[in-house]
């Protein structure tokens, strides 16, 4: 027995796996395990503390990011059709904006197109209606002019309200003019000039006796003023078309709210 013990000790000494550098392969050191476990605990505690210290808004945003960044793989047919029509509208409006700036293909005609647009602005029409109302001496003329003034004021308020709700910008980054700010015509949808000329042309066609050439010229004037807003880059095509529709609806509203002659005389006497 005493001789076998020195032999076993010598065998253990000669065993390569019993060396210090290979000892961890057989039996990991307790100190390493404790250090690793303590490090994991500390990192876990630090992560929990960091999660508690984070802002609730950041945690909410981190939870919502996967849903926000996900791609809609099965869009509806209505969504595809709407986006396609919107892309076509923007592309065609940019192509037709030939007077959007001086560097455009028709940049030299920009001043003339702007002058055509002024003929459909609300401020000159309101001022002209007031002047004609002061100089008018017939009851029928005063009745028509008072209802025309009501139609112009309604057009400004309705278009301004719809533009504030939609807040759609034009195809080009063009700042509105001073007259546009006065009538609150600062956004693109619907086109205020288009709604106004559509309402005015329908109003004159119904309440004035005009020859056929004048009636045709009146309709052409309304179309030219409406699409001139596309040429200078202030509105899209759909903005102008919707403006024509709203102008017709405004005319129907004024016809429904038509003020008789005695009401007009009472308002004139108060004024």
mmCIF file of C-alpha atoms in Angstrom:
data_model
loop_
_atom_site.group_PDB
_atom_site.id
_atom_site.type_symbol
_atom_site.label_atom_id
_atom_site.label_comp_id
_atom_site.label_asym_id
_atom_site.label_seq_id
_atom_site.Cartn_x
_atom_site.Cartn_y
_atom_site.Cartn_z
ATOM 1 C CA UNK A 1 0.000 0.000 0.000
ATOM 2 C CA UNK A 2 2.700 2.572 0.806
ATOM 3 C CA UNK A 3 4.459 1.781 -2.444
ATOM 4 C CA UNK A 4 1.284 2.164 -4.484
ATOM 5 C CA UNK A 5 0.571 5.673 -3.122
ATOM 6 C CA UNK A 6 3.834 7.190 -4.470
ATOM 7 C CA UNK A 7 3.117 5.548 -7.805
ATOM 8 C CA UNK A 8 -0.382 7.077 -8.023
ATOM 9 C CA UNK A 9 0.989 10.478 -7.049
ATOM 10 C CA UNK A 10 3.659 10.258 -9.703
ATOM 11 C CA UNK A 11 1.031 9.200 -12.237
ATOM 12 C CA UNK A 12 -1.116 12.229 -11.325
ATOM 13 C CA UNK A 13 1.895 14.475 -11.660
ATOM 14 C CA UNK A 14 2.710 13.110 -15.082
ATOM 15 C CA UNK A 15 -0.936 13.450 -16.278
ATOM 16 C CA UNK A 16 -1.136 16.448 -18.614
ATOM 17 C CA UNK A 17 -4.829 17.133 -17.893
ATOM 18 C CA UNK A 18 -3.990 17.785 -14.220
ATOM 19 C CA UNK A 19 -1.952 20.855 -15.092
ATOM 20 C CA UNK A 20 -3.338 24.262 -14.165
ATOM 21 C CA UNK A 21 -3.914 25.398 -17.758
ATOM 22 C CA UNK A 22 -5.996 22.300 -18.511
ATOM 23 C CA UNK A 23 -7.741 22.051 -15.175
ATOM 24 C CA UNK A 24 -10.740 24.109 -16.341
ATOM 25 C CA UNK A 25 -11.534 21.474 -18.947
ATOM 26 C CA UNK A 26 -12.352 18.929 -16.299
ATOM 27 C CA UNK A 27 -13.538 20.996 -13.336
ATOM 28 C CA UNK A 28 -14.304 24.694 -13.781
ATOM 29 C CA UNK A 29 -13.056 26.841 -10.968
ATOM 30 C CA UNK A 30 -15.606 27.913 -8.406
ATOM 31 C CA UNK A 31 -14.284 31.443 -8.419
ATOM 32 C CA UNK A 32 -14.936 31.761 -12.160
ATOM 33 C CA UNK A 33 -18.450 30.438 -11.775
ATOM 34 C CA UNK A 34 -19.154 32.823 -8.945
ATOM 35 C CA UNK A 35 -17.718 35.780 -10.887
ATOM 36 C CA UNK A 36 -19.755 34.861 -13.948
ATOM 37 C CA UNK A 37 -22.966 34.451 -11.978
ATOM 38 C CA UNK A 38 -22.372 37.713 -10.148
ATOM 39 C CA UNK A 39 -21.674 39.466 -13.443
ATOM 40 C CA UNK A 40 -24.902 38.125 -14.897
ATOM 41 C CA UNK A 41 -26.841 39.226 -11.858
ATOM 42 C CA UNK A 42 -25.320 42.696 -11.990
ATOM 43 C CA UNK A 43 -26.024 43.043 -15.707
ATOM 44 C CA UNK A 44 -29.571 41.845 -15.182
ATOM 45 C CA UNK A 45 -30.087 44.278 -12.344
ATOM 46 C CA UNK A 46 -28.589 47.121 -14.419
ATOM 47 C CA UNK A 47 -30.852 46.243 -17.351
ATOM 48 C CA UNK A 48 -33.916 46.170 -15.079
ATOM 49 C CA UNK A 49 -32.935 49.502 -13.550
ATOM 50 C CA UNK A 50 -32.393 50.986 -17.021
ATOM 51 C CA UNK A 51 -35.772 49.710 -18.147
ATOM 52 C CA UNK A 52 -37.382 51.278 -15.106
ATOM 53 C CA UNK A 53 -35.565 54.580 -15.660
ATOM 54 C CA UNK A 54 -36.571 54.825 -19.331
ATOM 55 C CA UNK A 55 -39.297 57.226 -20.248
ATOM 56 C CA UNK A 56 -42.785 55.678 -20.670
ATOM 57 C CA UNK A 57 -43.025 57.387 -24.103
ATOM 58 C CA UNK A 58 -39.815 55.658 -25.227
ATOM 59 C CA UNK A 59 -41.086 52.291 -24.043
ATOM 60 C CA UNK A 60 -44.378 52.899 -25.842
ATOM 61 C CA UNK A 61 -42.529 53.887 -29.026
ATOM 62 C CA UNK A 62 -40.293 50.821 -28.829
ATOM 63 C CA UNK A 63 -43.367 48.643 -28.523
ATOM 64 C CA UNK A 64 -45.037 50.374 -31.468
ATOM 65 C CA UNK A 65 -42.031 50.409 -33.803
ATOM 66 C CA UNK A 66 -42.513 46.882 -35.163
ATOM 67 C CA UNK A 67 -46.137 47.668 -36.008
ATOM 68 C CA UNK A 68 -45.248 51.017 -37.598
ATOM 69 C CA UNK A 69 -42.382 49.644 -39.643
ATOM 70 C CA UNK A 70 -44.236 46.606 -40.901
ATOM 71 C CA UNK A 71 -45.115 46.601 -44.594
ATOM 72 C CA UNK A 72 -48.676 46.066 -45.732
ATOM 73 C CA UNK A 73 -48.358 42.961 -47.862
ATOM 74 C CA UNK A 74 -52.032 42.726 -48.864
ATOM 75 C CA UNK A 75 -53.354 46.267 -49.587
ATOM 76 C CA UNK A 76 -56.979 46.709 -50.556
ATOM 77 C CA UNK A 77 -58.093 47.380 -54.106
ATOM 78 C CA UNK A 78 -59.473 50.786 -53.102
ATOM 79 C CA UNK A 79 -56.123 51.771 -51.596
ATOM 80 C CA UNK A 80 -54.239 50.742 -54.731
ATOM 81 C CA UNK A 81 -56.690 52.600 -56.986
ATOM 82 C CA UNK A 82 -56.601 55.753 -54.828
ATOM 83 C CA UNK A 83 -52.803 55.825 -54.653
ATOM 84 C CA UNK A 84 -52.543 55.240 -58.408
ATOM 85 C CA UNK A 85 -54.964 58.077 -59.206
ATOM 86 C CA UNK A 86 -53.147 60.338 -56.767
ATOM 87 C CA UNK A 87 -49.800 59.583 -58.417
ATOM 88 C CA UNK A 88 -51.264 60.259 -61.882
ATOM 89 C CA UNK A 89 -52.775 63.544 -60.641
ATOM 90 C CA UNK A 90 -49.450 64.740 -59.211
ATOM 91 C CA UNK A 91 -47.492 63.701 -62.321
ATOM 92 C CA UNK A 92 -49.921 65.371 -64.765
ATOM 93 C CA UNK A 93 -50.144 68.517 -62.633
ATOM 94 C CA UNK A 94 -46.357 68.867 -62.598
ATOM 95 C CA UNK A 95 -46.226 68.417 -66.363
ATOM 96 C CA UNK A 96 -48.909 71.041 -66.921
ATOM 97 C CA UNK A 97 -47.185 73.519 -64.590
ATOM 98 C CA UNK A 98 -45.485 75.190 -67.559
ATOM 99 C CA UNK A 99 -45.539 78.627 -65.899
ATOM 100 C CA UNK A 100 -44.580 77.559 -62.371
ATOM 101 C CA UNK A 101 -41.413 79.689 -62.433
ATOM 102 C CA UNK A 102 -39.308 81.786 -64.786
ATOM 103 C CA UNK A 103 -37.195 78.783 -65.763
ATOM 104 C CA UNK A 104 -40.237 76.796 -66.980
ATOM 105 C CA UNK A 105 -40.979 76.224 -70.644
ATOM 106 C CA UNK A 106 -43.643 78.966 -70.670
ATOM 107 C CA UNK A 107 -42.022 81.103 -67.981
ATOM 108 C CA UNK A 108 -42.336 84.256 -70.107
ATOM 109 C CA UNK A 109 -46.150 83.982 -70.063
ATOM 110 C CA UNK A 110 -46.332 83.765 -66.281
ATOM 111 C CA UNK A 111 -47.366 87.426 -65.836
ATOM 112 C CA UNK A 112 -50.197 87.040 -68.351
ATOM 113 C CA UNK A 113 -51.437 83.865 -66.656
ATOM 114 C CA UNK A 114 -51.343 85.629 -63.290
ATOM 115 C CA UNK A 115 -53.377 88.484 -64.765
ATOM 116 C CA UNK A 116 -55.950 85.963 -65.981
ATOM 117 C CA UNK A 117 -56.089 84.510 -62.479
ATOM 118 C CA UNK A 118 -56.791 87.935 -60.954
ATOM 119 C CA UNK A 119 -60.006 88.116 -62.993
ATOM 120 C CA UNK A 120 -61.292 85.220 -60.897
ATOM 121 C CA UNK A 121 -60.097 86.486 -57.523
ATOM 122 C CA UNK A 122 -62.604 87.234 -54.782
ATOM 123 C CA UNK A 123 -61.403 90.713 -53.732
ATOM 124 C CA UNK A 124 -61.948 92.427 -57.138
ATOM 125 C CA UNK A 125 -65.353 90.782 -57.491
ATOM 126 C CA UNK A 126 -66.497 91.835 -54.015
ATOM 127 C CA UNK A 127 -65.250 95.393 -54.563
ATOM 128 C CA UNK A 128 -66.935 95.605 -57.988
ATOM 129 C CA UNK A 129 -70.206 94.220 -56.614
ATOM 130 C CA UNK A 130 -70.247 96.810 -53.830
ATOM 131 C CA UNK A 131 -69.591 99.644 -56.290
ATOM 132 C CA UNK A 132 -72.377 98.460 -58.596
ATOM 133 C CA UNK A 133 -74.703 98.078 -55.612
ATOM 134 C CA UNK A 134 -74.116 101.676 -54.555
ATOM 135 C CA UNK A 135 -74.737 102.969 -58.072
ATOM 136 C CA UNK A 136 -77.744 100.735 -58.780
ATOM 137 C CA UNK A 137 -81.147 102.465 -58.710
ATOM 138 C CA UNK A 138 -83.508 99.602 -59.613
ATOM 139 C CA UNK A 139 -84.984 97.111 -57.192
ATOM 140 C CA UNK A 140 -84.300 94.137 -59.471
ATOM 141 C CA UNK A 141 -80.658 95.116 -59.920
ATOM 142 C CA UNK A 142 -80.170 95.606 -56.194
ATOM 143 C CA UNK A 143 -81.752 92.206 -55.502
ATOM 144 C CA UNK A 144 -79.400 90.424 -57.915
ATOM 145 C CA UNK A 145 -76.352 92.286 -56.638
ATOM 146 C CA UNK A 146 -77.138 91.593 -52.980
ATOM 147 C CA UNK A 147 -77.496 87.880 -53.677
ATOM 148 C CA UNK A 148 -74.291 87.971 -55.720
ATOM 149 C CA UNK A 149 -72.507 89.550 -52.765
ATOM 150 C CA UNK A 150 -73.882 86.816 -50.511
ATOM 151 C CA UNK A 151 -72.635 84.176 -52.963
ATOM 152 C CA UNK A 152 -69.136 85.662 -53.039
ATOM 153 C CA UNK A 153 -68.889 85.814 -49.251
ATOM 154 C CA UNK A 154 -70.159 82.252 -48.921
ATOM 155 C CA UNK A 155 -67.616 81.090 -51.493
ATOM 156 C CA UNK A 156 -64.722 82.613 -49.530
ATOM 157 C CA UNK A 157 -65.864 81.116 -46.220
ATOM 158 C CA UNK A 158 -66.626 77.635 -47.587
ATOM 159 C CA UNK A 159 -63.399 77.334 -49.582
ATOM 160 C CA UNK A 160 -61.303 78.634 -46.678
ATOM 161 C CA UNK A 161 -62.897 76.098 -44.322
ATOM 162 C CA UNK A 162 -62.375 73.187 -46.715
ATOM 163 C CA UNK A 163 -58.761 74.169 -47.336
ATOM 164 C CA UNK A 164 -58.076 74.339 -43.598
ATOM 165 C CA UNK A 165 -59.492 70.839 -43.221
ATOM 166 C CA UNK A 166 -57.642 69.297 -46.176
ATOM 167 C CA UNK A 167 -54.354 71.259 -45.877
ATOM 168 C CA UNK A 168 -53.164 69.939 -49.228
ATOM 169 C CA UNK A 169 -50.196 71.698 -50.772
ATOM 170 C CA UNK A 170 -49.779 72.419 -54.452
ATOM 171 C CA UNK A 171 -47.515 70.506 -56.855
ATOM 172 C CA UNK A 172 -44.889 73.268 -56.640
ATOM 173 C CA UNK A 173 -43.611 75.144 -53.608
ATOM 174 C CA UNK A 174 -45.098 78.541 -54.482
ATOM 175 C CA UNK A 175 -45.965 81.070 -51.804
ATOM 176 C CA UNK A 176 -49.485 82.573 -52.012
ATOM 177 C CA UNK A 177 -49.821 86.248 -52.887
ATOM 178 C CA UNK A 178 -51.209 89.083 -50.794
ATOM 179 C CA UNK A 179 -54.685 88.767 -52.292
ATOM 180 C CA UNK A 180 -54.662 85.034 -51.542
ATOM 181 C CA UNK A 181 -53.899 85.707 -47.894
ATOM 182 C CA UNK A 182 -56.759 88.229 -47.726
ATOM 183 C CA UNK A 183 -59.243 85.594 -48.909
ATOM 184 C CA UNK A 184 -57.510 82.798 -46.902
ATOM 185 C CA UNK A 185 -56.798 80.917 -50.141
ATOM 186 C CA UNK A 186 -53.471 79.480 -48.963
ATOM 187 C CA UNK A 187 -53.841 75.728 -49.652
ATOM 188 C CA UNK A 188 -54.498 73.762 -52.814
ATOM 189 C CA UNK A 189 -57.696 71.750 -52.236
ATOM 190 C CA UNK A 190 -60.174 72.904 -53.426
ATOM 191 C CA UNK A 191 -59.113 75.623 -55.866
ATOM 192 C CA UNK A 192 -60.770 78.875 -54.767
ATOM 193 C CA UNK A 193 -60.523 80.501 -58.197
ATOM 194 C CA UNK A 194 -62.163 77.479 -59.843
ATOM 195 C CA UNK A 195 -65.072 77.394 -57.385
ATOM 196 C CA UNK A 196 -65.595 81.143 -57.722
ATOM 197 C CA UNK A 197 -65.624 81.302 -61.524
ATOM 198 C CA UNK A 198 -67.888 78.246 -61.718
ATOM 199 C CA UNK A 199 -70.344 79.873 -59.310
ATOM 200 C CA UNK A 200 -70.169 83.245 -61.084
ATOM 201 C CA UNK A 201 -70.622 81.834 -64.571
ATOM 202 C CA UNK A 202 -73.621 79.771 -63.482
ATOM 203 C CA UNK A 203 -75.045 82.779 -61.629
ATOM 204 C CA UNK A 204 -74.750 85.071 -64.665
ATOM 205 C CA UNK A 205 -76.110 82.448 -67.037
ATOM 206 C CA UNK A 206 -79.225 82.103 -64.880
ATOM 207 C CA UNK A 207 -79.895 85.732 -63.944
ATOM 208 C CA UNK A 208 -78.640 87.772 -66.911
ATOM 209 C CA UNK A 209 -79.950 87.829 -70.452
ATOM 210 C CA UNK A 210 -76.881 87.169 -72.597
ATOM 211 C CA UNK A 211 -76.406 86.395 -76.254
ATOM 212 C CA UNK A 212 -75.081 82.978 -77.214
ATOM 213 C CA UNK A 213 -71.529 84.223 -78.035
ATOM 214 C CA UNK A 214 -71.332 85.890 -74.608
ATOM 215 C CA UNK A 215 -72.553 82.735 -72.915
ATOM 216 C CA UNK A 216 -69.863 80.711 -74.672
ATOM 217 C CA UNK A 217 -67.206 83.269 -73.757
ATOM 218 C CA UNK A 218 -68.355 83.152 -70.132
ATOM 219 C CA UNK A 219 -67.927 79.379 -69.976
ATOM 220 C CA UNK A 220 -64.529 79.558 -71.707
ATOM 221 C CA UNK A 221 -63.418 82.256 -69.267
ATOM 222 C CA UNK A 222 -64.303 80.040 -66.308
ATOM 223 C CA UNK A 223 -62.387 77.090 -67.777
ATOM 224 C CA UNK A 224 -59.334 79.197 -68.592
ATOM 225 C CA UNK A 225 -59.188 80.777 -65.141
ATOM 226 C CA UNK A 226 -59.527 77.396 -63.473
ATOM 227 C CA UNK A 227 -56.775 75.654 -65.432
ATOM 228 C CA UNK A 228 -54.512 78.703 -65.305
ATOM 229 C CA UNK A 229 -54.036 77.808 -61.639
ATOM 230 C CA UNK A 230 -52.565 74.480 -62.735
ATOM 231 C CA UNK A 231 -50.272 76.197 -65.230
ATOM 232 C CA UNK A 232 -48.699 78.432 -62.582
ATOM 233 C CA UNK A 233 -48.239 75.446 -60.242
ATOM 234 C CA UNK A 234 -50.640 76.512 -57.474
ATOM 235 C CA UNK A 235 -53.145 73.660 -57.781
ATOM 236 C CA UNK A 236 -53.458 70.078 -58.973
ATOM 237 C CA UNK A 237 -55.900 69.032 -61.663
ATOM 238 C CA UNK A 238 -58.192 67.407 -59.096
ATOM 239 C CA UNK A 239 -58.142 70.617 -57.043
ATOM 240 C CA UNK A 240 -59.512 72.565 -60.009
ATOM 241 C CA UNK A 241 -62.099 69.929 -60.914
ATOM 242 C CA UNK A 242 -63.300 69.731 -57.323
ATOM 243 C CA UNK A 243 -63.403 73.545 -57.283
ATOM 244 C CA UNK A 244 -65.781 73.501 -60.256
ATOM 245 C CA UNK A 245 -68.010 71.014 -58.420
ATOM 246 C CA UNK A 246 -68.032 73.043 -55.200
ATOM 247 C CA UNK A 247 -68.769 76.204 -57.190
ATOM 248 C CA UNK A 248 -71.857 74.608 -58.690
ATOM 249 C CA UNK A 249 -72.980 73.396 -55.266
ATOM 250 C CA UNK A 250 -72.507 76.907 -53.879
ATOM 251 C CA UNK A 251 -74.684 78.293 -56.661
ATOM 252 C CA UNK A 252 -77.407 75.806 -55.738
ATOM 253 C CA UNK A 253 -77.078 76.868 -52.092
ATOM 254 C CA UNK A 254 -77.439 80.550 -53.000
ATOM 255 C CA UNK A 255 -80.487 79.761 -55.123
ATOM 256 C CA UNK A 256 -81.988 77.949 -52.151
ATOM 257 C CA UNK A 257 -81.185 80.891 -49.841
ATOM 258 C CA UNK A 258 -82.220 83.544 -52.354
ATOM 259 C CA UNK A 259 -83.105 86.806 -50.626
ATOM 260 C CA UNK A 260 -86.230 88.556 -51.936
ATOM 261 C CA UNK A 261 -86.357 92.235 -52.818
ATOM 262 C CA UNK A 262 -87.792 93.457 -49.494
ATOM 263 C CA UNK A 263 -85.042 91.670 -47.539
ATOM 264 C CA UNK A 264 -82.409 93.193 -49.796
ATOM 265 C CA UNK A 265 -83.906 96.671 -49.318
ATOM 266 C CA UNK A 266 -83.893 96.228 -45.553
ATOM 267 C CA UNK A 267 -80.217 95.206 -45.610
ATOM 268 C CA UNK A 268 -79.317 98.128 -47.864
ATOM 269 C CA UNK A 269 -81.106 100.573 -45.582
ATOM 270 C CA UNK A 270 -79.219 99.214 -42.545
ATOM 271 C CA UNK A 271 -75.934 99.476 -44.421
#
